[in-house]
Tab-separated table of C-alpha atoms in Angstrom:
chain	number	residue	atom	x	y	z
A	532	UNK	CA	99.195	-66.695	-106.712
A	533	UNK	CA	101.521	-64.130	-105.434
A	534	UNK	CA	102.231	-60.916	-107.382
A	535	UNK	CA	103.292	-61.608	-104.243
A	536	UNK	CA	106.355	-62.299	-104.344
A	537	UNK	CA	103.967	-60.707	-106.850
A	538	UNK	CA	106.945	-60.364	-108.926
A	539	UNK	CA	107.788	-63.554	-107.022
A	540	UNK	CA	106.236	-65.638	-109.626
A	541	UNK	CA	106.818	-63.889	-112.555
A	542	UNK	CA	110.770	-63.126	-110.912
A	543	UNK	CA	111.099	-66.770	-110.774
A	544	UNK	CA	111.488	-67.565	-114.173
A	545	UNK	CA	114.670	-65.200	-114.012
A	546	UNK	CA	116.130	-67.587	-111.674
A	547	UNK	CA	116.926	-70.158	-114.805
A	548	UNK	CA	118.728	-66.983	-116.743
A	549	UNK	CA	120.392	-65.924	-113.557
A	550	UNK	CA	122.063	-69.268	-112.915
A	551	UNK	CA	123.083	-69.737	-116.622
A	552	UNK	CA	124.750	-66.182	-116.590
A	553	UNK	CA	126.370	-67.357	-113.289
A	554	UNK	CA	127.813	-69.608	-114.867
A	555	UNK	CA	129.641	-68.024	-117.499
A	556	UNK	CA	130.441	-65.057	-115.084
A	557	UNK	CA	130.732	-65.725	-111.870
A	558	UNK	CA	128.791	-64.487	-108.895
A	559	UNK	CA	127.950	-61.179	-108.805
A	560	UNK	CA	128.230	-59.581	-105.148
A	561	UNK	CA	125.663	-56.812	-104.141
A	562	UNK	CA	127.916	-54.598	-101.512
A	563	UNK	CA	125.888	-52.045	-100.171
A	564	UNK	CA	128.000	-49.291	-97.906
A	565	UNK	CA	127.230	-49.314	-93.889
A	566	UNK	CA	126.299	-46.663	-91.903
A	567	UNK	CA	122.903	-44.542	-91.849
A	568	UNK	CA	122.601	-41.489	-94.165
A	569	UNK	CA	119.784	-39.181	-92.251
A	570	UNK	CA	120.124	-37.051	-88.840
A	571	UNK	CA	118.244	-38.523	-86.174
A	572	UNK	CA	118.796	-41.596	-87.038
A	573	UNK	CA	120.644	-43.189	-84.210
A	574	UNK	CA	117.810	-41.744	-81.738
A	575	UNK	CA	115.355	-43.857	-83.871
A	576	UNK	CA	117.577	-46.726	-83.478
A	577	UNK	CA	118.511	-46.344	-79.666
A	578	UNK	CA	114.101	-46.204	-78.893
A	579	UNK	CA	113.544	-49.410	-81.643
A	580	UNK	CA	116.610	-51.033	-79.360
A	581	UNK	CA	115.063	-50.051	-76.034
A	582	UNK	CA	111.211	-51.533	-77.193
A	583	UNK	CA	112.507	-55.004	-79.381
A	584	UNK	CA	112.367	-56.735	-76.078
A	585	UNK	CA	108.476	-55.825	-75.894
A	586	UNK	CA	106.142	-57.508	-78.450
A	587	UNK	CA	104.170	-54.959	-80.164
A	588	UNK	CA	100.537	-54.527	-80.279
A	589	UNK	CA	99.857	-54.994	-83.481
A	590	UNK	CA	96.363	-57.493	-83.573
A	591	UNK	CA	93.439	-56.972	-82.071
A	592	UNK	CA	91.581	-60.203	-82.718
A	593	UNK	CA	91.255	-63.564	-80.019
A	594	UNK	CA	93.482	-65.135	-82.873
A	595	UNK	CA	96.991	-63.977	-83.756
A	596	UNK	CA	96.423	-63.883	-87.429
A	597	UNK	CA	96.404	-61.144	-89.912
A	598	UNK	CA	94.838	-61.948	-93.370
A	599	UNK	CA	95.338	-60.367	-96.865
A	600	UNK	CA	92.007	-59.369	-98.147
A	601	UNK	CA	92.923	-58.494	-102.029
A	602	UNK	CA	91.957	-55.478	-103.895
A	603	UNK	CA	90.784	-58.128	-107.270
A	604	UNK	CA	89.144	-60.711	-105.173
A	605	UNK	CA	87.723	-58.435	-102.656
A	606	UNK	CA	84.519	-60.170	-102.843
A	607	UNK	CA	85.058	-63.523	-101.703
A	608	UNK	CA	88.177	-61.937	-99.520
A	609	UNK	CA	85.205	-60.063	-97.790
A	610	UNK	CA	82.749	-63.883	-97.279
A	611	UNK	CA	85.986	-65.089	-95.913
A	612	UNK	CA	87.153	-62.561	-93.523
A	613	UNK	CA	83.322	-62.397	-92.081
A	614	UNK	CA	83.326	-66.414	-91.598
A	615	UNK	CA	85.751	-65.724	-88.793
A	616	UNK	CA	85.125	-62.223	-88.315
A	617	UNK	CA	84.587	-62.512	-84.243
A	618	UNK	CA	88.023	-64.736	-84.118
A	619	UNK	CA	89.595	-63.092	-86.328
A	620	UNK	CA	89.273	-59.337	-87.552
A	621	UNK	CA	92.452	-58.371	-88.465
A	622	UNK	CA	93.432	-57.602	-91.839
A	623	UNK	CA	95.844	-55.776	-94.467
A	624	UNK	CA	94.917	-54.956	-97.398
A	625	UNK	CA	95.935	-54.665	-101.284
A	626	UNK	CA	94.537	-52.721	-103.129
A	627	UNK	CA	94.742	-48.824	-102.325
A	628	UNK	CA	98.460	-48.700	-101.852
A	629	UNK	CA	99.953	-49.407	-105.684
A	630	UNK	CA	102.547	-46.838	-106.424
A	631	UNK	CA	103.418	-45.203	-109.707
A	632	UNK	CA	107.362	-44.946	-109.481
A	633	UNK	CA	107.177	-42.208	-111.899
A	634	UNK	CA	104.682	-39.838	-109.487
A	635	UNK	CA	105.490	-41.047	-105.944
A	636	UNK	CA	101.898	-41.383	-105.657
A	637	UNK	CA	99.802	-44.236	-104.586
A	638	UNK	CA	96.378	-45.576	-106.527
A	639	UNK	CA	93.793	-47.937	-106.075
A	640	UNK	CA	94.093	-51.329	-108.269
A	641	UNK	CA	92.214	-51.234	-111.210
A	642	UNK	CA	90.509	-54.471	-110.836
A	643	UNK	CA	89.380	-53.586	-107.141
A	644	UNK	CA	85.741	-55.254	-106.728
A	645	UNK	CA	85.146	-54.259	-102.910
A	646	UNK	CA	82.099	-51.991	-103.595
A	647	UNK	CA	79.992	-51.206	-107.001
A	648	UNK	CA	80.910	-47.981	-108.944
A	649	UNK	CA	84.091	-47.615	-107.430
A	650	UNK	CA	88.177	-48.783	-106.831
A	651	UNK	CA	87.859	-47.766	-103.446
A	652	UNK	CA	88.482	-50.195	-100.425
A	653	UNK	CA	87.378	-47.520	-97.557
A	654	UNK	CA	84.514	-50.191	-97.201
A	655	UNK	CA	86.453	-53.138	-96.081
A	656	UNK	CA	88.505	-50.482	-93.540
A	657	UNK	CA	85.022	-49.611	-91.839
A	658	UNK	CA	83.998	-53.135	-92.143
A	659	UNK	CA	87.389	-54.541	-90.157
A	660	UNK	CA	86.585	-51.477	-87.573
A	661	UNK	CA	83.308	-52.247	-86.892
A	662	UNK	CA	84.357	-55.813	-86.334
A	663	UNK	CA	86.960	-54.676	-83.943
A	664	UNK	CA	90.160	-55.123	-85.545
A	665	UNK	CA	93.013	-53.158	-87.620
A	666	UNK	CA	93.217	-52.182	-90.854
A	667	UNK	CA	96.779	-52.659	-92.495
A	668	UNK	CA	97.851	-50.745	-95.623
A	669	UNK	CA	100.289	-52.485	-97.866
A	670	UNK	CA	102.157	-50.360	-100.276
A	671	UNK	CA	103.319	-52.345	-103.275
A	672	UNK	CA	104.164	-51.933	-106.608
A	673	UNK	CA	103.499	-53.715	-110.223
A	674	UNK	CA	106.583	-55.600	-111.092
A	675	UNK	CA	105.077	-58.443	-113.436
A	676	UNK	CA	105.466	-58.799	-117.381
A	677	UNK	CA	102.576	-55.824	-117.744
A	678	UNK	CA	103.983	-53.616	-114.418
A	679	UNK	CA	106.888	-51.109	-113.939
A	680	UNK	CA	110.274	-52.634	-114.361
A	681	UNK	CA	113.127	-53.824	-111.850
A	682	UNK	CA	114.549	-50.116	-112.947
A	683	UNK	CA	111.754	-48.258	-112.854
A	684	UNK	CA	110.773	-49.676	-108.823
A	685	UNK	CA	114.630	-48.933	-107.851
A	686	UNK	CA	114.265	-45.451	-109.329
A	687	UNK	CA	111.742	-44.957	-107.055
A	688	UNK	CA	113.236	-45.856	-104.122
A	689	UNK	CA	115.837	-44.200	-104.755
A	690	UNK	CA	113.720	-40.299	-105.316
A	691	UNK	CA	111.775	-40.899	-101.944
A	692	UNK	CA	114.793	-40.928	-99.965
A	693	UNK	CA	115.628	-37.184	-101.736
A	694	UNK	CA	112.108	-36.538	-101.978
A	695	UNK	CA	109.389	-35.634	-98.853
A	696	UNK	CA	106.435	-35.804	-100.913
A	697	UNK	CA	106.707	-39.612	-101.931
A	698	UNK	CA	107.020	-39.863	-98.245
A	699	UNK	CA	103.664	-37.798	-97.919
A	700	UNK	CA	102.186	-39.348	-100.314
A	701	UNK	CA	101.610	-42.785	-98.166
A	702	UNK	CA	101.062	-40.611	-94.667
A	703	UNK	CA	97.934	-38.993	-97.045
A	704	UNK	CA	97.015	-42.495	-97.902
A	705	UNK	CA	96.659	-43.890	-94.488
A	706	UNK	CA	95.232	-40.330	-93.259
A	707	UNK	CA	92.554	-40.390	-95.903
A	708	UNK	CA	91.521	-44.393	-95.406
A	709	UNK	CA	91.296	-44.389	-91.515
A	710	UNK	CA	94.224	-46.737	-91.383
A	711	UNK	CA	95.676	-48.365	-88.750
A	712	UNK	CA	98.860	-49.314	-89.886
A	713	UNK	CA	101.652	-49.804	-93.100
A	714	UNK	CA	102.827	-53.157	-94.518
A	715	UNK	CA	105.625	-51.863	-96.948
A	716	UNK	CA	105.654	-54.822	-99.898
A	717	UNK	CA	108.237	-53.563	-102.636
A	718	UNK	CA	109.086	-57.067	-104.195
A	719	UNK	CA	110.765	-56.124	-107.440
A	720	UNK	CA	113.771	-53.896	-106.907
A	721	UNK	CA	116.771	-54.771	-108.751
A	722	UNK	CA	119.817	-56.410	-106.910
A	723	UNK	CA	122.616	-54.939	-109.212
A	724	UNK	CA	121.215	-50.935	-108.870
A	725	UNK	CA	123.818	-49.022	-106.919
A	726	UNK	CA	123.288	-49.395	-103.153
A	727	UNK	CA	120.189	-50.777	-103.266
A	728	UNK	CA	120.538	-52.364	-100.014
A	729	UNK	CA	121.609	-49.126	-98.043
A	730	UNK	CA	118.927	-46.745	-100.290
A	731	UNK	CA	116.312	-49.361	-99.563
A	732	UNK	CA	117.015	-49.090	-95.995
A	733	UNK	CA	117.115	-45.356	-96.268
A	734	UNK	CA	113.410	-45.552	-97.444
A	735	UNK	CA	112.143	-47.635	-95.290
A	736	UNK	CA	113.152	-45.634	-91.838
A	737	UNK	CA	111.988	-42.584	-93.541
A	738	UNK	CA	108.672	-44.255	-93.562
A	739	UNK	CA	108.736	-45.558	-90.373
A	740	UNK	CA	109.897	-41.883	-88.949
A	741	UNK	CA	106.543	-40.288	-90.648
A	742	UNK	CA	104.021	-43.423	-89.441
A	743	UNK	CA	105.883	-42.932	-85.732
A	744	UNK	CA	104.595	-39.186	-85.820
A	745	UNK	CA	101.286	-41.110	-86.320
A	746	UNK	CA	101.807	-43.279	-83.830
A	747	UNK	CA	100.928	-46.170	-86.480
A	748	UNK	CA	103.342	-49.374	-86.574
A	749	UNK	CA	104.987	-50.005	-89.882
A	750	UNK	CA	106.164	-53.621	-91.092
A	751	UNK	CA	108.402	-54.645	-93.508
A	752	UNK	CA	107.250	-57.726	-95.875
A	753	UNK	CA	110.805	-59.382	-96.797
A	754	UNK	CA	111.086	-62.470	-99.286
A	755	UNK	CA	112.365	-65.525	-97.957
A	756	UNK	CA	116.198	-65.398	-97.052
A	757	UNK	CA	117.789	-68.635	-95.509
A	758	UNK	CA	121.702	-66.985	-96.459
A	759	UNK	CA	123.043	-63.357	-98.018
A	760	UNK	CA	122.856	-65.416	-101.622
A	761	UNK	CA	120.472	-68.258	-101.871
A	762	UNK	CA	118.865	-69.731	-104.428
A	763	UNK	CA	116.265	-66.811	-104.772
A	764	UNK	CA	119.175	-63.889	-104.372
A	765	UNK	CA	117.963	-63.019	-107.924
A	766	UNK	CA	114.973	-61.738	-105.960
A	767	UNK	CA	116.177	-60.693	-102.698
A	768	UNK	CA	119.513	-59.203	-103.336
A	769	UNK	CA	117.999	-55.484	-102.774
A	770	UNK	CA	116.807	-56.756	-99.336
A	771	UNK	CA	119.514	-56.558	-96.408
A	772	UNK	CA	117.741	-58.209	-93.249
A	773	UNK	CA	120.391	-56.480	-90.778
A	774	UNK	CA	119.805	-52.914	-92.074
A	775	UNK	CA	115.834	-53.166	-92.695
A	776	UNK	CA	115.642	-55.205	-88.859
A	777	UNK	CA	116.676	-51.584	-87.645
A	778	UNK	CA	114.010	-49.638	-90.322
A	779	UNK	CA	109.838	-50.397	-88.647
A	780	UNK	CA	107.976	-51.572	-85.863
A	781	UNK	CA	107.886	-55.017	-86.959
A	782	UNK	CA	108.286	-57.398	-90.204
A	783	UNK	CA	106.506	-59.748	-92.224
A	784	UNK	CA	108.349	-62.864	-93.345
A	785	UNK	CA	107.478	-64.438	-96.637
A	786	UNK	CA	107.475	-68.032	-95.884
A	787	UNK	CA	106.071	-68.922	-98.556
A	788	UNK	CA	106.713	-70.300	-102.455
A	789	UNK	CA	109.480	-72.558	-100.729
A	790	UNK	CA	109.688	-75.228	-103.589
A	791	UNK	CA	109.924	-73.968	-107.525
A	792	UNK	CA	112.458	-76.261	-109.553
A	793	UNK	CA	111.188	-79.480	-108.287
A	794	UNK	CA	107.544	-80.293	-106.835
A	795	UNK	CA	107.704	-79.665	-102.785
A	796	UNK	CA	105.706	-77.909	-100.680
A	797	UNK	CA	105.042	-74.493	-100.244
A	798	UNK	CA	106.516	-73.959	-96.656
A	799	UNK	CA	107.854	-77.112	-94.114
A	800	UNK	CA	109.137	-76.586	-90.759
A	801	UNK	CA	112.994	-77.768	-91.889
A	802	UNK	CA	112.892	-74.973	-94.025
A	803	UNK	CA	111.697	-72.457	-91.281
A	804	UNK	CA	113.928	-73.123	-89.377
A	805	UNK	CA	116.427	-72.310	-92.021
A	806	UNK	CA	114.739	-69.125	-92.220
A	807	UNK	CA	114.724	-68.268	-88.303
A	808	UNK	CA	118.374	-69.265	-88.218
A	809	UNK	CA	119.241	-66.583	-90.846
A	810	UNK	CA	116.837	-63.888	-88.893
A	811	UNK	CA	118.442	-64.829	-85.861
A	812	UNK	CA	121.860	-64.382	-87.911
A	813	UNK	CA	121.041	-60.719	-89.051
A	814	UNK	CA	118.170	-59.359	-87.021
A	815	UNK	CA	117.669	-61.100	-83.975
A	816	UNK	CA	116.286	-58.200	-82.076
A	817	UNK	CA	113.348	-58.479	-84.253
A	818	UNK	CA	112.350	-62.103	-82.861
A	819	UNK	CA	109.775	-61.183	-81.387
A	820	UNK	CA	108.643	-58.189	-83.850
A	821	UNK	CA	108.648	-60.922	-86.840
A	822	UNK	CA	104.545	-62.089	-88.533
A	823	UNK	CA	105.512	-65.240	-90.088
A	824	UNK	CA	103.545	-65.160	-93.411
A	825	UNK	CA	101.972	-68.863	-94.662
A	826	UNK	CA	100.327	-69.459	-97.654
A	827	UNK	CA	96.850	-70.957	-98.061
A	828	UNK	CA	97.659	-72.602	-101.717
A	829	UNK	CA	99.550	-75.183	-103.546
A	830	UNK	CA	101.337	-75.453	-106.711
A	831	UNK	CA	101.713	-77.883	-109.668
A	832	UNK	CA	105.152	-78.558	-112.117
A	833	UNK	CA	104.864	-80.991	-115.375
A	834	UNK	CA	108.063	-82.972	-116.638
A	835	UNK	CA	109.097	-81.798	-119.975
A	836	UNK	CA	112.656	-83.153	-121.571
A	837	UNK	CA	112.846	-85.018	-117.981
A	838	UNK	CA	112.696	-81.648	-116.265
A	839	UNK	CA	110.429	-80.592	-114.298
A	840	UNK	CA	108.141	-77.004	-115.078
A	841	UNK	CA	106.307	-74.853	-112.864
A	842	UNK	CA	103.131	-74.510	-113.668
A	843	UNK	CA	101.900	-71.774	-111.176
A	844	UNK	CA	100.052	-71.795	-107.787
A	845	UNK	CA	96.938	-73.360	-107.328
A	846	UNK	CA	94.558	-72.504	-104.965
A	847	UNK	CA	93.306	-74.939	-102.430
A	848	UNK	CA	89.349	-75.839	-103.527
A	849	UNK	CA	91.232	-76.115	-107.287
A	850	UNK	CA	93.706	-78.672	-105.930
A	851	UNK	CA	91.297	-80.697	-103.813
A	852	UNK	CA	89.289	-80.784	-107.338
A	853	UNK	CA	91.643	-81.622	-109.660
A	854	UNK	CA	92.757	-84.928	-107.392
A	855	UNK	CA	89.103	-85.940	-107.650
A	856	UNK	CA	89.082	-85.727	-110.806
A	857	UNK	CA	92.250	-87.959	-111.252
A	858	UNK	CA	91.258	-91.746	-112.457
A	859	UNK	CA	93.247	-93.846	-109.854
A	860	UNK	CA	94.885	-95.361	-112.931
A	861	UNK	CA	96.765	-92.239	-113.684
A	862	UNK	CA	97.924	-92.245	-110.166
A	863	UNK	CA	101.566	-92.583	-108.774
A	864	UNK	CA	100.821	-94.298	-105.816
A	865	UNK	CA	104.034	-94.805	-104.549
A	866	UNK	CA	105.032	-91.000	-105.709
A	867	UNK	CA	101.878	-89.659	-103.885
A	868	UNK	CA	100.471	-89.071	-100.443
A	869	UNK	CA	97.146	-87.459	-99.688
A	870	UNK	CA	97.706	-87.784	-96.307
A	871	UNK	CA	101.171	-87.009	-95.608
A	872	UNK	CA	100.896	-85.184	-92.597
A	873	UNK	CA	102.770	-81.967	-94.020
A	874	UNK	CA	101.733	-81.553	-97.461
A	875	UNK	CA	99.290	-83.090	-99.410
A	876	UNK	CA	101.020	-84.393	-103.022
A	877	UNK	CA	99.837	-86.004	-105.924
A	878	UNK	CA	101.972	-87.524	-109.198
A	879	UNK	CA	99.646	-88.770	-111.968
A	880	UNK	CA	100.457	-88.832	-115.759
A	881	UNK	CA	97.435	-87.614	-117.741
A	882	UNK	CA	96.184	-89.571	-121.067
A	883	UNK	CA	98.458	-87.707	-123.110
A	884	UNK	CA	101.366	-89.493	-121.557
A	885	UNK	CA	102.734	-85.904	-119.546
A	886	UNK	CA	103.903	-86.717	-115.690
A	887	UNK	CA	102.278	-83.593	-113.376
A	888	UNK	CA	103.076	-83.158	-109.700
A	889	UNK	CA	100.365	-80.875	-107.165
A	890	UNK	CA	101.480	-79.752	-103.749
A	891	UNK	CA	99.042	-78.084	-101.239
A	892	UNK	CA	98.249	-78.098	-97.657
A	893	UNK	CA	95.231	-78.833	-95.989
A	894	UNK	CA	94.279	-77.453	-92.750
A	895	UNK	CA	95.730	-80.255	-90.612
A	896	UNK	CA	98.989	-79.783	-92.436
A	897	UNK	CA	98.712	-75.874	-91.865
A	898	UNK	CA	98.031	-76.713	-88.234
A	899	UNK	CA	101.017	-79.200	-87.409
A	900	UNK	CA	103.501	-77.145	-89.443
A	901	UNK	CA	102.531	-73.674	-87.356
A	902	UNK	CA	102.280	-75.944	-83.899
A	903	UNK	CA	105.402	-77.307	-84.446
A	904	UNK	CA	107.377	-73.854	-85.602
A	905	UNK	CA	105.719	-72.262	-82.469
A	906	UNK	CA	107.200	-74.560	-80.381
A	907	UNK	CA	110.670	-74.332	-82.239
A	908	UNK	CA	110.252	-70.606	-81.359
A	909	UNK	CA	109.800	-70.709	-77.958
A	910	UNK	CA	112.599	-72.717	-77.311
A	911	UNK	CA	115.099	-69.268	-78.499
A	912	UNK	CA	116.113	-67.225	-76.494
A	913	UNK	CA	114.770	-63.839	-77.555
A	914	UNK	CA	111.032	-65.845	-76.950
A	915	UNK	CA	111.502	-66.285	-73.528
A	916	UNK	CA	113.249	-63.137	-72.365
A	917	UNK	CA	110.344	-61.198	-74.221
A	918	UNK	CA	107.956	-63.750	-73.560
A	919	UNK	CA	106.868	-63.316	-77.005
A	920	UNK	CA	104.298	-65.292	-78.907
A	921	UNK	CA	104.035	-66.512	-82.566
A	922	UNK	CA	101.797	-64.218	-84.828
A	923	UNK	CA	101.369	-65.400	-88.735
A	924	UNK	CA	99.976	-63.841	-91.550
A	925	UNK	CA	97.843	-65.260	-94.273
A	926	UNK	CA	97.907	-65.026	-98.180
A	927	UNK	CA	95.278	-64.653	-99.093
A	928	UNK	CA	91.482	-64.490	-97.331
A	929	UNK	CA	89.188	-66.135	-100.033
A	930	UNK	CA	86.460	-68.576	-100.222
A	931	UNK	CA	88.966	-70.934	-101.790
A	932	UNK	CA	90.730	-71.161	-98.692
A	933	UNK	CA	91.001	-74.176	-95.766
A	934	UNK	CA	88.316	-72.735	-93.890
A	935	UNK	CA	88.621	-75.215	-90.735
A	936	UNK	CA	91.802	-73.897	-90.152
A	937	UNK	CA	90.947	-70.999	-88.562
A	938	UNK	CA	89.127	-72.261	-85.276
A	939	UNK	CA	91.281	-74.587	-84.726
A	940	UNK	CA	94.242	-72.652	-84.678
A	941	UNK	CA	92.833	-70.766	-81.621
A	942	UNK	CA	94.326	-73.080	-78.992
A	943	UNK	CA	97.862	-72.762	-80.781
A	944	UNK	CA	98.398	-68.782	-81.741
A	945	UNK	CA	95.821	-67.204	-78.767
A	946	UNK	CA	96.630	-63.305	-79.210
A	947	UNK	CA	98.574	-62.624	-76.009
A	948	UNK	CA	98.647	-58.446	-76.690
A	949	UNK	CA	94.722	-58.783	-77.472
């Protein structure tokens, strides 16, 4: 679902490799060196000290929600985001913010679909204006099995932070779309590349310093982190939440694509809070600054050799399908639970004699797990001395999606800076 960690899917199948050569050779410690490389600087980080007690302004809708309207599936992103349009008009979008590591400059996605005749998305931008809300563009870059490579994205970083125009190049972006604000999303960047960490910080407040001149916020979308090597440090090793907490405006947490080696869910509250205790750990000025990201799909594994095999994501109107489509036969009853109230799950072995699990959420599952996680966040402190307020984002805005959600969440995540 995700190239999202769009390189998250495709990175997970390094995971396997990564333990195995842990095993033979020990773990391998990313050290990036402290301190902050560019004058000015500390300035930056004595006014982002001064405002992380404010929430920023960052939606405009009734509901505090920002959805991903994809480049690809702009289409039924578009019948989706107008569905809850007056709720709901906030949006960032993929699609005109893919980067060529070799130029510095950014393109539109080649399977765009937003308008006939052309890649552009400058449609969807007017269309979330005249609706009333904010446009978000999210810089990313290709790091699947047909993209640029682990080297080839750290390369990059590593040129914009010696080079202005790859800077430029994304203030142009945003100038020339009517944008209202940046969502950096660079998911692919090797771990073991000399000072990643620190040169991935140094990118990211060079950024921020050209969007403040602007005066646009700029996020940072960071994978999932519950400790400085978890079981997904083969991803997020070139991510350090303490340096990048001091880098934008605000970030975007991936919760999302919790469960991978074994059938689970996609996010739960226990692990959230695993996730707010290590943001607490590293950046807890950012508190109230964080957009908590959830996903709107699923997953399914198979057992093969008695181990189990992700299969991929699978999006919500697939995975309410697919279980009507399973005879009751088939059915692990005592293995499955429609109604569980966190995560619908299904086990069923298929006529060939092959055991497959599905995970997804429904919209009452969404809804308890983002009630409950509110109220976990008001009880910290950095809530109530900001009197801050939970804002999520969604991936992605399709037709595909658990459309009841939306209203319903109105009474739980009201927009307190609309």
């Amino acid at each position: 679902m995700h190239q999202r960690s769009r390189g998250l899917l495709t990175g997970l199948l390094l995971i396997a490799l990564a333990i195995g050569l842990t095993l033979l050779m020990g773990v391998v410690r990313a050290r990036a060196p402290l301190g902050f490389l560019w004058s000015g600087s500390n300035l930056a980080l004595q006014q982002q000290s001064q405002a992380s007690t404010q929430t920023p302004h960052l939606l405009n809708g009734k509901l505090a929600s920002l959805g991903w309207i994809v480049g690809r599936d702009c289409q039924r992103g578009l019948q989706a985001y107008l569905q809850t349009a007056d709720i709901n008009p906030d949006a960032a979008l993929v699609g005109s913010g893919w980067v060529n590591p070799l130029t510095g400059q950014l393109m539109n996605g080649e399977s765009n679909n937003c308008q006939p005749g052309t890649l552009s998305m400058d449609n969807v931008v007017r269309l979330i204006h005249s609706k009333g809300g904010k446009a978000y563009l999210t810089v990313t870059m290709e790091t699947d099995a047909t993209g640029w490579t682990a080297q080839q994205q750290s390369d990059y970083i590593k040129a914009a932070t010696q080079q202005p125009a790859y800077i430029q190049a994304i203030v142009n972006v945003v100038k020339q779309g009517n944008y209202d604000g940046v969502i950096m999303d660079l998911e692919g960047a090797d771990r073991t590349y000399p000072h990643i960490q620190q040169l991935f910080a140094d990118y990211n407040r060079l950024v921020w310093k050209a969007l403040q001149a602007l005066h646009k916020p700029y996020g940072i979308a960071l994978i999932h982190k519950v400790a400085d090597q978890d079981d997904y440090y083969n991803l997020n090793g070139f991510e350090n939440w303490s340096l990048l907490g001091r880098c934008a405006d605000f970030i975007v947490i991936m919760s999302l694509d919790q469960s991978y080696i074994t059938p689970g869910p996609t996010v739960s509250v226990p692990w959230l809070k695993q996730i707010l205790a290590y943001a607490l750990k590293t950046m807890p000025q950012m508190l109230p600054r964080i957009v908590w990201e959830f996903p709107l799909y699923g997953a399914r594994w198979h057992l093969a050799g008695g181990q189990w095999i992700f299969d991929g994501g699978l999006n919500y109107s697939d995975a309410v399908a697919l279980v009507k489509s399973i005879p009751a036969a088939q059915i692990d009853q005592q293995a499955s639970n429609l109604n569980d109230p966190y995560a619908a799950h299904l086990v069923y072995t298929d006529s060939a004699g092959v055991t497959h699990a599905v995970w997804y959420h429904t919209a009452e599952n969404l809804l308890r797990i983002i009630r409950e996680f509110r109220d976990i966040l008001k009880g910290t402190p950095q809530f109530q001395s900001a009197q801050a307020f939970l804002q999520i984002a969604v991936w992605y805005r399709a037709t595909w999606e658990p459309g009841t959600l939306w209203r319903s969440l109105l009474p739980v995540l009201p927009n307190a800076g609309a």
